[in-house]
Short mmCIF file of C-alpha atoms and ligand atoms in Angstrom, two decimals:
data_model
loop_
_atom_site.label_atom_id
_atom_site.label_comp_id
_atom_site.label_asym_id
_atom_site.label_seq_id
_atom_site.Cartn_x
_atom_site.Cartn_y
_atom_site.Cartn_z
CA MET A 82 0.00 0.00 0.00
CA ARG A 83 1.52 3.32 -1.04
CA LYS A 84 1.61 6.06 1.56
CA LYS A 85 0.01 9.27 0.37
CA ILE A 86 2.28 12.29 -0.06
CA ILE A 87 0.77 15.73 0.14
CA ALA A 88 3.15 18.56 -0.65
CA GLY A 89 2.75 22.30 -0.65
CA ASN A 90 4.53 24.30 -3.32
CA TRP A 91 4.86 27.78 -1.89
CA LYS A 92 6.38 29.19 -5.12
CA MET A 93 7.74 32.74 -4.64
CA ASN A 94 5.63 33.50 -1.57
CA LYS A 95 6.40 34.20 2.09
CA THR A 96 9.41 35.96 3.57
CA PRO A 97 11.37 33.98 6.18
CA SER A 98 9.40 35.54 9.05
CA GLU A 99 6.10 34.96 7.25
CA ALA A 100 7.15 31.36 6.61
CA VAL A 101 7.67 30.75 10.32
CA ALA A 102 4.28 32.30 11.12
CA LEU A 103 2.55 30.13 8.50
CA ILE A 104 4.18 26.94 9.77
CA ASP A 105 3.20 27.82 13.34
CA GLU A 106 -0.38 28.31 12.16
CA LEU A 107 -0.49 25.14 10.04
CA LYS A 108 1.38 22.65 12.22
CA PRO A 109 -1.60 21.63 14.39
CA LEU A 110 -3.80 21.47 11.27
CA VAL A 111 -1.57 19.20 9.18
CA ALA A 112 -0.83 16.58 11.83
CA ASN A 113 -1.55 13.28 10.06
CA ASP A 114 0.49 10.09 10.31
CA GLU A 115 -1.17 8.42 7.34
CA ALA A 116 0.41 10.75 4.79
CA ASP A 117 3.82 12.30 4.22
CA VAL A 118 3.43 16.06 4.55
CA VAL A 119 6.01 18.21 2.79
CA PHE A 120 6.31 21.99 2.56
CA CYS A 121 8.44 23.02 -0.41
CA VAL A 122 9.52 26.57 0.33
CA PRO A 123 11.70 29.28 -1.23
CA ALA A 124 15.43 28.70 -0.66
CA ILE A 125 15.84 31.52 1.83
CA ASP A 126 12.95 30.15 3.92
CA ILE A 127 14.40 26.63 4.20
CA ILE A 128 16.46 27.09 7.36
CA PRO A 129 13.84 28.98 9.41
CA ALA A 130 11.18 26.58 8.12
CA LEU A 131 13.20 23.55 9.27
CA GLU A 132 13.55 25.16 12.67
CA ALA A 133 9.82 25.97 12.88
CA ALA A 134 8.84 22.46 11.80
CA LYS A 135 11.12 20.67 14.29
CA GLY A 136 9.29 18.00 16.30
CA THR A 137 6.32 17.96 13.90
CA ASN A 138 5.38 15.64 11.02
CA ILE A 139 6.18 18.39 8.49
CA LYS A 140 9.13 17.76 6.17
CA ILE A 141 10.74 20.70 4.43
CA GLY A 142 11.60 20.54 0.74
CA ALA A 143 13.16 22.87 -1.83
CA GLU A 144 11.50 24.16 -4.99
CA ASN A 145 14.55 23.73 -7.20
CA MET A 146 18.29 22.96 -7.15
CA TYR A 147 21.15 22.91 -9.61
CA TYR A 148 22.79 19.79 -11.02
CA GLU A 149 26.42 20.77 -10.39
CA GLU A 150 28.20 20.21 -7.07
CA SER A 151 29.67 23.70 -6.68
CA GLY A 152 31.40 26.43 -8.63
CA ALA A 153 30.74 29.46 -10.78
CA TYR A 154 26.95 29.26 -11.08
CA THR A 155 25.84 32.57 -9.63
CA GLY A 156 22.48 32.39 -7.95
CA GLU A 157 22.13 28.61 -7.87
CA ILE A 158 21.73 26.22 -4.92
CA SER A 159 23.65 22.92 -4.88
CA PRO A 160 22.36 19.55 -3.70
CA SER A 161 24.83 19.40 -0.81
CA MET A 162 23.66 22.81 0.41
CA LEU A 163 20.22 21.23 0.74
CA THR A 164 21.34 17.99 2.38
CA ASP A 165 23.65 19.84 4.79
CA VAL A 166 20.63 21.46 6.46
CA GLY A 167 18.43 18.35 6.28
CA VAL A 168 16.31 18.83 3.17
CA LYS A 169 14.87 15.53 1.94
CA TYR A 170 12.68 16.57 -1.01
CA VAL A 171 13.09 18.83 -4.02
CA ILE A 172 10.62 19.80 -6.73
CA ILE A 173 12.23 19.31 -10.14
CA GLY A 174 10.98 20.63 -13.48
CA HIS A 175 7.90 22.52 -12.38
CA SER A 176 6.14 23.97 -15.43
CA GLU A 177 6.88 27.49 -14.20
CA ARG A 178 10.59 26.68 -14.20
CA ARG A 179 10.29 25.20 -17.67
CA GLU A 180 8.38 28.25 -18.93
CA TYR A 181 10.20 31.16 -17.23
CA PHE A 182 13.65 29.69 -16.57
CA ALA A 183 14.18 27.63 -19.71
CA GLU A 184 14.34 24.24 -18.02
CA THR A 185 14.13 21.32 -20.43
CA ASP A 186 13.59 17.59 -20.13
CA VAL A 187 17.37 17.22 -20.36
CA THR A 188 18.13 19.57 -17.44
CA VAL A 189 15.30 17.94 -15.49
CA ASN A 190 17.01 14.58 -16.00
CA LYS A 191 20.37 15.96 -14.81
CA LYS A 192 18.73 17.36 -11.68
CA VAL A 193 16.82 14.14 -10.98
CA LEU A 194 20.05 12.10 -11.21
CA LYS A 195 21.85 14.57 -8.94
CA ALA A 196 19.06 14.54 -6.38
CA PHE A 197 19.24 10.72 -6.16
CA GLU A 198 23.02 10.83 -5.92
CA HIS A 199 22.59 12.99 -2.80
CA GLY A 200 19.72 11.02 -1.30
CA ILE A 201 17.14 13.73 -1.94
CA THR A 202 13.72 12.58 -3.15
CA PRO A 203 12.79 14.40 -6.36
CA ILE A 204 9.21 15.44 -6.98
CA VAL A 205 9.39 15.28 -10.76
CA CYS A 206 6.80 17.47 -12.49
CA CYS A 207 5.15 16.81 -15.80
CA GLY A 208 2.05 18.12 -17.50
CA GLU A 209 0.55 19.20 -20.78
CA SER A 210 -0.58 22.60 -22.06
CA LEU A 211 -4.15 23.31 -23.06
CA THR A 212 -3.19 23.11 -26.76
CA GLN A 213 -1.63 19.70 -26.25
CA ARG A 214 -4.75 18.46 -24.47
CA GLU A 215 -7.00 19.83 -27.19
CA GLN A 216 -4.84 18.24 -29.87
CA GLY A 217 -5.11 14.87 -28.16
CA VAL A 218 -1.37 14.46 -27.52
CA THR A 219 -1.43 14.62 -23.71
CA ILE A 220 -0.38 11.04 -23.02
CA ASP A 221 2.31 11.01 -25.73
CA PHE A 222 3.77 14.25 -24.42
CA ILE A 223 3.80 13.11 -20.81
CA ARG A 224 5.37 9.75 -21.70
CA GLN A 225 8.16 11.66 -23.40
CA GLN A 226 8.67 13.92 -20.37
CA ILE A 227 8.80 10.90 -18.05
CA LYS A 228 11.08 8.81 -20.24
CA ILE A 229 13.64 11.59 -20.50
CA ALA A 230 13.36 12.65 -16.84
CA PHE A 231 14.11 9.04 -15.77
CA LEU A 232 16.94 8.34 -18.23
CA ASN A 233 19.70 6.41 -16.37
CA VAL A 234 17.71 6.40 -13.13
CA THR A 235 17.82 2.90 -11.63
CA ALA A 236 14.74 0.92 -10.67
CA GLU A 237 15.72 1.13 -6.99
CA GLN A 238 15.92 4.92 -7.23
CA ALA A 239 12.74 5.25 -9.26
CA LYS A 240 10.81 3.31 -6.63
CA THR A 241 11.42 6.14 -4.17
CA ALA A 242 10.63 8.97 -6.58
CA VAL A 243 7.53 11.10 -6.62
CA ILE A 244 5.98 12.23 -9.90
CA ALA A 245 3.61 15.20 -9.92
CA TYR A 246 1.18 15.31 -12.81
CA GLU A 247 0.22 18.95 -13.21
CA PRO A 248 -1.74 19.96 -16.30
CA ILE A 249 -0.49 23.49 -17.03
CA TRP A 250 -4.00 24.75 -17.76
CA ALA A 251 -5.09 23.76 -14.25
CA ILE A 252 -2.26 25.49 -12.35
CA GLY A 253 -3.36 28.58 -10.47
CA THR A 254 -6.44 28.90 -12.65
CA GLY A 255 -9.05 27.43 -10.35
CA LYS A 256 -9.73 25.03 -13.24
CA VAL A 257 -9.08 21.65 -11.65
CA ALA A 258 -8.84 18.62 -13.96
CA THR A 259 -11.78 16.29 -13.62
CA THR A 260 -11.17 13.27 -11.47
CA GLU A 261 -11.36 11.09 -14.61
CA GLN A 262 -8.79 13.21 -16.48
CA ALA A 263 -6.40 13.19 -13.50
CA GLN A 264 -6.76 9.45 -12.92
CA GLU A 265 -6.36 8.66 -16.62
CA VAL A 266 -3.04 10.47 -16.90
CA CYS A 267 -1.70 9.23 -13.54
CA ALA A 268 -2.52 5.66 -14.64
CA ALA A 269 -0.73 6.28 -17.94
CA ILE A 270 2.33 7.52 -16.04
CA ARG A 271 2.30 4.35 -13.94
CA THR A 272 2.08 2.27 -17.12
CA CYS A 273 5.03 4.16 -18.56
CA ILE A 274 7.06 3.42 -15.41
CA LEU A 275 5.96 -0.22 -15.62
CA GLU A 276 7.25 -0.45 -19.19
CA ILE A 277 10.61 1.01 -18.19
CA TYR A 278 11.17 -0.71 -14.84
CA GLY A 279 8.58 -3.43 -14.31
CA GLU A 280 5.82 -4.14 -11.87
CA ASP A 281 7.68 -3.62 -8.56
CA THR A 282 8.75 -0.07 -9.34
CA ALA A 283 5.41 0.84 -10.90
CA SER A 284 3.54 -0.27 -7.82
CA GLU A 285 5.82 1.62 -5.42
CA ILE A 286 6.41 4.96 -7.14
CA ARG A 287 4.10 7.69 -5.90
CA ILE A 288 2.19 9.87 -8.35
CA GLN A 289 0.57 13.12 -7.29
CA TYR A 290 -1.97 15.28 -8.99
CA GLY A 291 -1.47 19.06 -8.92
CA GLY A 292 -3.37 22.00 -10.34
CA SER A 293 -5.91 23.99 -8.31
CA VAL A 294 -6.28 21.25 -5.68
CA SER A 295 -8.61 22.50 -2.94
CA ALA A 296 -10.20 21.18 0.23
CA SER A 297 -13.28 20.34 -1.81
CA SER A 298 -11.59 18.57 -4.74
CA ALA A 299 -8.94 16.67 -2.74
CA PRO A 300 -11.10 13.84 -1.31
CA GLU A 301 -12.29 12.56 -4.69
CA LEU A 302 -8.94 13.07 -6.43
CA PHE A 303 -6.92 11.34 -3.71
CA ALA A 304 -9.34 8.40 -3.65
CA GLN A 305 -8.37 7.44 -7.22
CA PRO A 306 -6.35 4.23 -7.55
CA ASP A 307 -3.35 5.89 -9.23
CA ILE A 308 -3.34 9.23 -7.39
CA ASP A 309 -1.13 9.08 -4.31
CA GLY A 310 -1.62 12.63 -3.07
CA GLY A 311 -1.17 16.13 -4.37
CA LEU A 312 1.17 18.99 -5.11
CA VAL A 313 -0.68 22.04 -3.91
CA GLY A 314 0.09 25.68 -4.73
CA GLY A 315 -2.34 28.41 -3.69
CA ALA A 316 -4.22 26.33 -1.13
CA ALA A 317 -0.98 25.37 0.63
CA LEU A 318 -0.62 28.96 1.89
CA LYS A 319 -3.75 28.90 4.01
CA ALA A 320 -5.53 26.93 6.68
CA ASP A 321 -7.26 24.97 3.90
CA PHE A 322 -4.05 22.97 3.55
CA GLY A 323 -4.96 21.28 6.82
CA LYS A 324 -8.22 20.11 5.28
CA ILE A 325 -6.38 18.84 2.20
CA VAL A 326 -3.91 16.86 4.31
CA ASN A 327 -6.80 15.43 6.35
CA TYR A 328 -8.96 14.90 3.26
CA LYS A 329 -10.61 11.68 4.45
P1 PGA B 169 -2.03 25.56 -7.73
O1 PGA B 169 -0.50 25.23 -8.04
O2 PGA B 169 -2.49 24.57 -6.68
O3 PGA B 169 -2.03 26.98 -7.23
O4 PGA B 169 -2.77 25.39 -9.01
C1 PGA B 169 -0.04 23.91 -8.11
C2 PGA B 169 1.41 23.90 -8.52
O5 PGA B 169 1.81 24.69 -9.36
O6 PGA B 169 2.20 23.08 -7.99
#
């Protein structure tokens, strides 16, 4: 039985002091042993967030990292900077990073490999645009994203990965995918993993849905056989996140 994983993606929101205040507010609301609860926060918030979340079930993750160990990469954060302070999760290849910061399937793959090398669990994002959905190429496109993201990743590593299926048209728009659409694509992702790695890996890897998840949509989405939780943006910044984590 896969354990659910419900992660907040704070994006570029909350100063360090606001982050501490939000964690203090949310920590009693997100207590839940049945799911892994992760707050992915801006880099500068990571250390105060870790401190604020100490002794709770909340795990702190990063929203991005670079694939080199160190050196002349002004503005970037290395994997060992994250592990040194105790970060266990990192979002890789969010559609906003692909769109505004020129990330590609190839750089996503480099980051995924680096994250595994350092023992950080990647939350690997994929998702189609509205045009791709309307043109009927959603599954083909997502299979391509997954196959490249997981190039040279071993079955043992892939088992521990998290994939977030986030249709771009549903992110921050209030337009949540229907339960059927979300389940269909998450099942297709699991099939793709099965083809690459086999049954064991496919049954262990966790696949989230993301895109306008709310307290009202979470229960039905998370009850789907191939949806193992969610990656939550806007609703992760308010008390509603407690309801999402305790969706049952
Ligand atoms: P949203 O964002 O919940 O605000 O749509 C989700 C995401 O981008 O991870």
